[in-house]
Amino acid sequence: MLLLWPAWLHDVGFQLSAAATAGLVLTARPLEQALAARLPGDTAGWWQGWLAPALAVPVAASLWTLPLQLLHFGTVPVYAVPANLLAAPLLTPLTLGAMALAAVALLTPPLLPALLLPLAWLAELLRQLAQAFADLPMAQWQSGRPLPGLVLAFALALLGLVLPGLDRRRRLLAAGLGAGVLALHLLLLSGDQLLLVHQAGTGAGRDLLLARHRGRAALVSTRADGFSCRQAGQLAQGLGLVRFDWALLLDPVATADPGCWQRQAGRVVAYGDGGAPLAMGQRLASPGLAVEALAMDSHALRLHLGPLRWLLLPDRQSLATWRSLTGHRGDDGLWLGFPPRPGERRALLAHGPGRVWLSGAPAASAPLPAGWRASGASGALAAP
């Protein structure tokens, strides 16, 4: 199939289907035999006849698709095996019924509505079953998206554990590799990180600044619309976060979906009654994470991320505010929500920190100084 449609290689659905098929072909039968051999007593016949193969199929498919789920979604479906076990009896009549309905639609279309009703009931039952498992606590463990190299190492570890015919020494090495990958991933998740995601658009575009400290995180967004909220949720999922500690919305236009932001963060601070979200001297804080306003009627902010301090200047008014303040020194970095003009660039070089992030693409005629980075028209920056 890839010879005919090479682009399918980049399709997540195709990748998951291919991995699940490989798991069924290579490991479902050995898993079934291993499960059947471990049931004591008089129930071995029943185990071998139904439960062992019923469990082996979803277990094999889940194990082989797990690295791809981590790579693309950063989540682990905790109840995948029991959900598939209960859904399996519904799939055969639904599949055969759909094939029969296709023939009926061609040969005797008037009978289609009457025959469709039983299948509709089965489909609704399957939907309710999936929803019931999705509503269970910890239905998805948000593990965060590991680095591609870690995913590859984890996949090799899983192969060493599930492929038949390997000796005990190789399986122990595979288990050790898997444990090492997990420990390294958790160590990376617990570190400090600042992430900027910029998307070009009308006006100044859209910026999300995510600060993470020891497994906790907070968010500053220049837009309060629903798209930004959903994008923030995707970022949180990719980093293994259930919710942000707090979210600061700098958009003077009120959000049309406040419930979305409330689901994303424990506390949401936005414009109210025409005033800025934070007054001068006010702080929005949680352990290891804080943001404070530097002046009245300005978006000039200082972000505290563990021991680091970053200046956040989303617009030219906030840059002018920062330039008017005394005591510029002492900040570790500065984010500018727009490409600076020549005079602004000189002021930043003279008084700003050595590390500067820019949202958007800089002018081609002016190369970025050392320590400066730009997101491009649509891109992301991360530190460290």
Tab-separated table of C-alpha atoms in Angstrom:
chain	number	residue	atom	x	y	z
A	1	MET	CA	0.000	0.000	0.000
A	2	LEU	CA	2.838	2.383	0.777
A	3	LEU	CA	4.226	1.834	-2.713
A	4	LEU	CA	0.950	3.165	-4.111
A	5	TRP	CA	0.308	5.848	-1.472
A	6	PRO	CA	3.622	6.785	0.244
A	7	ALA	CA	1.947	9.688	2.068
A	8	TRP	CA	0.116	7.160	4.240
A	9	LEU	CA	3.360	6.652	6.145
A	10	HIS	CA	2.739	10.015	7.861
A	11	ASP	CA	-0.926	9.275	8.610
A	12	VAL	CA	-1.457	8.517	12.311
A	13	GLY	CA	-4.397	6.210	11.601
A	14	PHE	CA	-2.349	4.135	9.171
A	15	GLN	CA	0.546	3.923	11.634
A	16	LEU	CA	-1.748	2.701	14.417
A	17	SER	CA	-3.464	0.176	12.133
A	18	ALA	CA	-0.146	-1.210	10.893
A	19	ALA	CA	1.255	-1.489	14.426
A	20	ALA	CA	-1.892	-3.190	15.736
A	21	THR	CA	-1.882	-5.661	12.834
A	22	ALA	CA	1.778	-6.497	13.460
A	23	GLY	CA	0.991	-7.072	17.122
A	24	LEU	CA	-1.862	-9.440	16.296
A	25	VAL	CA	0.196	-11.414	13.778
A	26	LEU	CA	3.390	-11.701	15.832
A	27	THR	CA	2.338	-11.798	19.471
A	28	ALA	CA	-1.398	-12.493	19.895
A	29	ARG	CA	-0.991	-16.284	19.743
A	30	PRO	CA	2.009	-16.453	22.157
A	31	LEU	CA	0.154	-14.132	24.552
A	32	GLU	CA	-2.920	-16.356	24.374
A	33	GLN	CA	-0.840	-19.429	25.224
A	34	ALA	CA	0.895	-17.635	28.086
A	35	LEU	CA	-2.421	-16.452	29.543
A	36	ALA	CA	-4.009	-19.901	29.244
A	37	ALA	CA	-1.048	-21.568	30.945
A	38	ARG	CA	-1.295	-19.321	33.991
A	39	LEU	CA	-4.867	-20.146	35.007
A	40	PRO	CA	-4.939	-22.719	37.816
A	41	GLY	CA	-7.658	-25.204	38.652
A	42	ASP	CA	-10.577	-26.583	36.686
A	43	THR	CA	-11.316	-23.434	34.717
A	44	ALA	CA	-8.411	-23.878	32.305
A	45	GLY	CA	-10.664	-25.207	29.565
A	46	TRP	CA	-12.987	-22.207	29.760
A	47	TRP	CA	-9.965	-19.895	29.914
A	48	GLN	CA	-8.366	-21.430	26.846
A	49	GLY	CA	-11.617	-21.532	24.936
A	50	TRP	CA	-12.762	-17.925	25.307
A	51	LEU	CA	-11.103	-15.605	27.802
A	52	ALA	CA	-7.463	-16.168	26.822
A	53	PRO	CA	-7.936	-15.298	23.111
A	54	ALA	CA	-10.374	-12.513	24.006
A	55	LEU	CA	-7.732	-10.895	26.215
A	56	ALA	CA	-4.745	-11.644	23.992
A	57	VAL	CA	-6.080	-9.653	21.030
A	58	PRO	CA	-6.564	-6.249	22.779
A	59	VAL	CA	-3.426	-6.718	24.886
A	60	ALA	CA	-1.285	-7.380	21.805
A	61	ALA	CA	-2.790	-4.464	19.881
A	62	SER	CA	-2.457	-2.100	22.862
A	63	LEU	CA	1.190	-2.960	23.501
A	64	TRP	CA	2.216	-2.491	19.879
A	65	THR	CA	0.368	0.807	19.467
A	66	LEU	CA	1.446	2.254	22.829
A	67	PRO	CA	4.682	3.903	21.539
A	68	LEU	CA	2.745	5.643	18.756
A	69	GLN	CA	0.075	6.842	21.184
A	70	LEU	CA	2.773	8.316	23.401
A	71	LEU	CA	4.527	9.956	20.450
A	72	HIS	CA	1.430	11.543	18.895
A	73	PHE	CA	-0.908	12.131	21.838
A	74	GLY	CA	1.118	11.905	25.058
A	75	THR	CA	-1.569	9.786	26.719
A	76	VAL	CA	-1.999	6.181	27.847
A	77	PRO	CA	-5.554	4.738	27.618
A	78	VAL	CA	-5.685	2.968	30.971
A	79	TYR	CA	-8.884	1.001	30.328
A	80	ALA	CA	-8.213	0.038	26.708
A	81	VAL	CA	-8.081	-3.718	27.355
A	82	PRO	CA	-11.305	-4.099	29.419
A	83	ALA	CA	-13.121	-1.679	27.107
A	84	ASN	CA	-12.160	-3.724	24.047
A	85	LEU	CA	-13.047	-6.940	25.854
A	86	LEU	CA	-16.608	-5.735	26.486
A	87	ALA	CA	-16.972	-4.109	23.067
A	88	ALA	CA	-15.810	-7.161	21.095
A	89	PRO	CA	-19.208	-8.998	21.143
A	90	LEU	CA	-20.843	-5.938	19.553
A	91	LEU	CA	-18.355	-5.547	16.709
A	92	THR	CA	-19.163	-8.753	14.823
A	93	PRO	CA	-22.926	-8.127	14.441
A	94	LEU	CA	-22.266	-4.475	13.632
A	95	THR	CA	-19.736	-5.351	10.917
A	96	LEU	CA	-21.814	-8.131	9.361
A	97	GLY	CA	-24.970	-6.052	9.662
A	98	ALA	CA	-23.355	-3.105	7.892
A	99	MET	CA	-22.285	-5.388	5.036
A	100	ALA	CA	-25.811	-6.787	4.787
A	101	LEU	CA	-27.307	-3.297	4.785
A	102	ALA	CA	-25.028	-2.317	1.913
A	103	ALA	CA	-26.474	-5.186	-0.135
A	104	VAL	CA	-30.036	-4.276	0.885
A	105	ALA	CA	-29.455	-0.666	-0.138
A	106	LEU	CA	-28.559	-1.862	-3.630
A	107	LEU	CA	-31.233	-4.551	-4.052
A	108	THR	CA	-34.280	-3.534	-1.968
A	109	PRO	CA	-33.887	0.054	-0.696
A	110	PRO	CA	-37.420	0.273	0.841
A	111	LEU	CA	-36.431	-2.333	3.470
A	112	LEU	CA	-33.439	-0.313	4.625
A	113	PRO	CA	-35.142	1.823	7.366
A	114	ALA	CA	-36.647	-1.209	9.115
A	115	LEU	CA	-33.394	-3.185	9.061
A	116	LEU	CA	-31.357	-0.193	10.163
A	117	LEU	CA	-33.063	0.063	13.556
A	118	PRO	CA	-31.401	-2.967	15.264
A	119	LEU	CA	-27.968	-1.848	14.097
A	120	ALA	CA	-28.660	1.659	15.371
A	121	TRP	CA	-29.405	0.192	18.816
A	122	LEU	CA	-26.148	-1.775	18.788
A	123	ALA	CA	-24.174	1.266	17.650
A	124	GLU	CA	-25.700	3.376	20.426
A	125	LEU	CA	-24.859	0.670	22.972
A	126	LEU	CA	-21.257	0.686	21.746
A	127	ARG	CA	-21.122	4.477	22.018
A	128	GLN	CA	-22.473	4.424	25.570
A	129	LEU	CA	-19.955	1.742	26.527
A	130	ALA	CA	-17.079	3.839	25.184
A	131	GLN	CA	-18.422	6.927	26.962
A	132	ALA	CA	-18.734	5.033	30.245
A	133	PHE	CA	-15.067	4.029	30.138
A	134	ALA	CA	-14.038	7.543	29.072
A	135	ASP	CA	-15.826	8.980	32.131
A	136	LEU	CA	-14.000	6.726	34.599
A	137	PRO	CA	-11.300	8.304	36.806
A	138	MET	CA	-7.860	8.250	35.165
A	139	ALA	CA	-9.348	7.017	31.884
A	140	GLN	CA	-6.313	8.530	30.194
A	141	TRP	CA	-2.982	8.924	31.908
A	142	GLN	CA	-1.510	12.128	30.514
A	143	SER	CA	2.107	11.082	30.419
A	144	GLY	CA	3.271	13.863	28.108
A	145	ARG	CA	4.869	13.395	24.710
A	146	PRO	CA	8.306	11.808	25.111
A	147	LEU	CA	11.205	12.772	22.897
A	148	PRO	CA	11.260	10.731	19.652
A	149	GLY	CA	14.493	9.045	20.741
A	150	LEU	CA	12.869	7.927	23.989
A	151	VAL	CA	9.860	6.591	22.076
A	152	LEU	CA	12.178	4.542	19.857
A	153	ALA	CA	14.008	3.140	22.894
A	154	PHE	CA	10.683	2.343	24.573
A	155	ALA	CA	9.459	0.548	21.434
A	156	LEU	CA	12.629	-1.574	21.390
A	157	ALA	CA	12.088	-2.397	25.066
A	158	LEU	CA	8.509	-3.496	24.376
A	159	LEU	CA	9.664	-5.670	21.478
A	160	GLY	CA	12.148	-7.356	23.783
A	161	LEU	CA	9.339	-8.135	26.217
A	162	VAL	CA	6.584	-9.323	23.875
A	163	LEU	CA	8.338	-11.031	20.958
A	164	PRO	CA	8.311	-14.829	21.356
A	165	GLY	CA	11.477	-16.907	21.465
A	166	LEU	CA	13.756	-14.498	23.348
A	167	ASP	CA	15.761	-15.799	26.298
A	168	ARG	CA	15.531	-14.534	29.872
A	169	ARG	CA	18.666	-12.382	29.602
A	170	ARG	CA	17.319	-10.401	26.651
A	171	ARG	CA	13.983	-9.891	28.367
A	172	LEU	CA	15.716	-8.567	31.490
A	173	LEU	CA	17.738	-6.168	29.336
A	174	ALA	CA	14.524	-5.012	27.659
A	175	ALA	CA	12.859	-4.473	31.040
A	176	GLY	CA	15.851	-2.451	32.221
A	177	LEU	CA	15.765	-0.337	29.063
A	178	GLY	CA	12.053	0.348	29.538
A	179	ALA	CA	12.568	1.347	33.173
A	180	GLY	CA	15.418	3.664	32.176
A	181	VAL	CA	13.301	5.331	29.488
A	182	LEU	CA	10.456	5.884	31.962
A	183	ALA	CA	12.798	7.349	34.592
A	184	LEU	CA	14.415	9.717	32.077
A	185	HIS	CA	11.037	10.864	30.742
A	186	LEU	CA	9.749	11.609	34.246
A	187	LEU	CA	12.974	13.482	35.018
A	188	LEU	CA	12.526	15.648	31.918
A	189	LEU	CA	8.892	16.351	32.820
A	190	SER	CA	9.890	17.514	36.299
A	191	GLY	CA	12.364	20.102	34.977
A	192	ASP	CA	11.786	23.820	34.390
A	193	GLN	CA	10.760	24.902	30.903
A	194	LEU	CA	9.456	27.968	29.100
A	195	LEU	CA	7.621	27.360	25.838
A	196	LEU	CA	6.405	29.940	23.307
A	197	VAL	CA	3.933	29.013	20.571
A	198	HIS	CA	3.229	31.723	17.988
A	199	GLN	CA	0.729	31.647	15.154
A	200	ALA	CA	0.478	34.367	12.548
A	201	GLY	CA	-2.925	35.915	12.023
A	202	THR	CA	-4.734	39.177	11.677
A	203	GLY	CA	-3.135	41.899	13.755
A	204	ALA	CA	-0.412	40.747	16.126
A	205	GLY	CA	-1.146	37.047	15.750
A	206	ARG	CA	-1.633	34.613	18.601
A	207	ASP	CA	0.889	33.769	21.345
A	208	LEU	CA	0.836	31.186	24.114
A	209	LEU	CA	3.561	31.245	26.764
A	210	LEU	CA	3.678	28.132	28.926
A	211	ALA	CA	5.879	28.017	32.029
A	212	ARG	CA	6.511	24.655	33.697
A	213	HIS	CA	8.178	24.088	37.075
A	214	ARG	CA	8.576	20.675	38.743
A	215	GLY	CA	5.520	19.161	37.128
A	216	ARG	CA	3.309	22.247	37.559
A	217	ALA	CA	2.544	24.763	34.828
A	218	ALA	CA	0.985	28.156	34.152
A	219	LEU	CA	-0.077	29.940	30.984
A	220	VAL	CA	-0.059	33.456	29.539
A	221	SER	CA	-2.130	33.923	26.372
A	222	THR	CA	-2.483	37.024	24.222
A	223	ARG	CA	-5.841	35.782	22.928
A	224	ALA	CA	-8.903	34.578	24.825
A	225	ASP	CA	-10.789	32.965	21.933
A	226	GLY	CA	-11.879	29.346	21.822
A	227	PHE	CA	-9.152	28.321	19.388
A	228	SER	CA	-6.439	29.527	21.781
A	229	CYS	CA	-8.126	27.659	24.625
A	230	ARG	CA	-8.218	24.408	22.671
A	231	GLN	CA	-4.607	24.892	21.621
A	232	ALA	CA	-3.653	25.427	25.267
A	233	GLY	CA	-5.388	22.164	26.128
A	234	GLN	CA	-3.411	20.332	23.455
A	235	LEU	CA	-0.176	21.778	24.828
A	236	ALA	CA	-1.093	20.673	28.334
A	237	GLN	CA	-1.872	17.164	27.136
A	238	GLY	CA	1.384	16.947	25.212
A	239	LEU	CA	3.316	17.910	28.343
A	240	GLY	CA	1.476	15.496	30.620
A	241	LEU	CA	-0.490	18.182	32.483
A	242	VAL	CA	-4.005	17.713	33.792
A	243	ARG	CA	-4.582	21.458	34.347
A	244	PHE	CA	-2.633	24.678	34.537
A	245	ASP	CA	-2.270	26.237	37.970
A	246	TRP	CA	-3.406	29.542	36.501
A	247	ALA	CA	-3.960	31.243	33.160
A	248	LEU	CA	-3.546	34.953	32.401
A	249	LEU	CA	-5.472	36.216	29.352
A	250	LEU	CA	-4.245	39.509	27.878
A	251	ASP	CA	-7.014	39.831	25.285
A	252	PRO	CA	-9.259	42.894	25.868
A	253	VAL	CA	-12.006	41.067	23.960
A	254	ALA	CA	-13.867	38.798	26.365
A	255	THR	CA	-13.857	35.102	25.566
A	256	ALA	CA	-17.004	33.600	24.095
A	257	ASP	CA	-16.360	30.321	25.937
A	258	PRO	CA	-15.242	31.019	29.528
A	259	GLY	CA	-16.046	27.437	30.489
A	260	CYS	CA	-13.253	26.194	28.225
A	261	TRP	CA	-10.642	28.247	30.076
A	262	GLN	CA	-12.065	27.227	33.448
A	263	ARG	CA	-11.513	23.599	32.475
A	264	GLN	CA	-7.923	24.318	31.475
A	265	ALA	CA	-6.763	26.158	34.604
A	266	GLY	CA	-7.441	26.252	38.309
A	267	ARG	CA	-7.646	30.048	38.172
A	268	VAL	CA	-8.259	32.275	35.148
A	269	VAL	CA	-7.548	36.018	35.215
A	270	ALA	CA	-8.754	38.130	32.286
A	271	TYR	CA	-9.947	41.633	31.461
A	272	GLY	CA	-12.853	42.836	33.559
A	273	ASP	CA	-14.814	46.093	33.551
A	274	GLY	CA	-12.403	47.567	31.015
A	275	GLY	CA	-9.383	47.191	33.299
A	276	ALA	CA	-6.187	45.226	32.762
A	277	PRO	CA	-6.091	41.686	34.208
A	278	LEU	CA	-3.416	42.656	36.761
A	279	ALA	CA	-2.896	46.030	38.400
A	280	MET	CA	0.576	47.343	39.162
A	281	GLY	CA	2.169	45.290	41.920
A	282	GLN	CA	-0.386	42.476	41.728
A	283	ARG	CA	0.875	38.915	41.379
A	284	LEU	CA	-0.702	35.746	40.095
A	285	ALA	CA	1.220	32.924	41.727
A	286	SER	CA	1.457	29.234	42.542
A	287	PRO	CA	4.449	27.272	43.912
A	288	GLY	CA	7.466	28.138	41.756
A	289	LEU	CA	5.418	30.112	39.205
A	290	ALA	CA	4.331	33.754	39.328
A	291	VAL	CA	3.624	36.730	37.092
A	292	GLU	CA	3.413	40.373	38.150
A	293	ALA	CA	2.448	43.613	36.422
A	294	LEU	CA	5.208	46.217	36.109
A	295	ALA	CA	3.020	49.285	35.572
A	296	MET	CA	-0.536	50.565	35.386
A	297	ASP	CA	-2.412	50.356	32.071
A	298	SER	CA	0.285	48.240	30.474
A	299	HIS	CA	0.841	44.598	29.594
A	300	ALA	CA	4.467	44.754	30.747
A	301	LEU	CA	4.914	41.697	32.966
A	302	ARG	CA	7.631	39.832	34.802
A	303	LEU	CA	7.359	36.046	34.884
A	304	HIS	CA	9.013	34.084	37.693
A	305	LEU	CA	9.837	30.504	36.733
A	306	GLY	CA	11.662	28.821	39.587
A	307	PRO	CA	14.857	30.878	39.989
A	308	LEU	CA	14.477	32.501	36.543
A	309	ARG	CA	12.910	35.870	35.726
A	310	TRP	CA	11.593	36.708	32.262
A	311	LEU	CA	10.212	40.012	31.011
A	312	LEU	CA	7.041	39.643	28.940
A	313	LEU	CA	6.413	42.559	26.563
A	314	PRO	CA	3.588	41.610	24.195
A	315	ASP	CA	3.104	45.037	22.523
A	316	ARG	CA	4.914	48.309	21.889
A	317	GLN	CA	3.188	50.040	24.779
A	318	SER	CA	4.612	47.468	27.186
A	319	LEU	CA	8.070	47.915	25.630
A	320	ALA	CA	7.803	51.682	26.126
A	321	THR	CA	6.758	51.067	29.733
A	322	TRP	CA	9.778	48.854	30.337
A	323	ARG	CA	12.125	51.437	28.798
A	324	SER	CA	10.752	54.100	31.149
A	325	LEU	CA	11.430	52.015	34.246
A	326	THR	CA	14.677	52.053	36.176
A	327	GLY	CA	16.521	48.923	37.177
A	328	HIS	CA	16.442	46.979	33.916
A	329	ARG	CA	19.143	44.569	35.006
A	330	GLY	CA	18.696	41.187	36.631
A	331	ASP	CA	16.298	39.460	34.233
A	332	ASP	CA	17.307	36.192	32.591
A	333	GLY	CA	15.336	36.650	29.392
A	334	LEU	CA	12.844	38.802	27.541
A	335	TRP	CA	9.965	37.944	25.242
A	336	LEU	CA	8.849	40.526	22.705
A	337	GLY	CA	5.515	39.934	20.999
A	338	PHE	CA	6.545	41.710	17.770
A	339	PRO	CA	9.688	42.344	15.671
A	340	PRO	CA	11.381	45.493	17.027
A	341	ARG	CA	12.161	48.615	15.041
A	342	PRO	CA	15.802	49.764	14.778
A	343	GLY	CA	15.544	52.153	17.742
A	344	GLU	CA	13.809	49.535	19.869
A	345	ARG	CA	16.447	46.986	18.946
A	346	ARG	CA	19.233	49.326	20.053
A	347	ALA	CA	17.493	49.904	23.392
A	348	LEU	CA	17.109	46.166	23.936
A	349	LEU	CA	20.765	45.544	23.098
A	350	ALA	CA	21.860	48.311	25.458
A	351	HIS	CA	19.638	47.577	28.450
A	352	GLY	CA	17.921	44.232	27.938
A	353	PRO	CA	19.026	40.739	28.941
A	354	GLY	CA	21.218	38.665	26.674
A	355	ARG	CA	18.440	36.212	25.816
A	356	VAL	CA	15.585	37.666	23.751
A	357	TRP	CA	12.690	35.867	22.078
A	358	LEU	CA	10.693	37.456	19.264
A	359	SER	CA	7.252	36.447	18.047
A	360	GLY	CA	7.037	36.483	14.273
A	361	ALA	CA	9.674	36.674	11.568
A	362	PRO	CA	12.420	39.313	11.916
A	363	ALA	CA	13.362	41.627	9.081
A	364	ALA	CA	15.556	39.853	6.546
A	365	SER	CA	17.849	42.885	6.340
A	366	ALA	CA	18.724	42.760	10.052
A	367	PRO	CA	20.270	39.493	11.293
A	368	LEU	CA	19.435	38.584	14.869
A	369	PRO	CA	22.112	39.381	17.464
A	370	ALA	CA	23.709	36.603	19.486
A	371	GLY	CA	21.276	35.239	22.061
A	372	TRP	CA	18.199	36.373	20.123
A	373	ARG	CA	15.734	33.902	18.628
A	374	ALA	CA	12.575	34.344	16.557
A	375	SER	CA	9.600	32.019	16.282
A	376	GLY	CA	8.998	32.730	12.599
A	377	ALA	CA	5.565	33.383	11.133
A	378	SER	CA	4.198	30.314	12.915
A	379	GLY	CA	6.486	28.360	15.187
A	380	ALA	CA	7.659	27.610	18.692
A	381	LEU	CA	10.609	28.325	20.965
A	382	ALA	CA	11.605	26.427	24.091
A	383	ALA	CA	14.091	26.905	26.913
A	384	PRO	CA	16.173	25.392	28.279
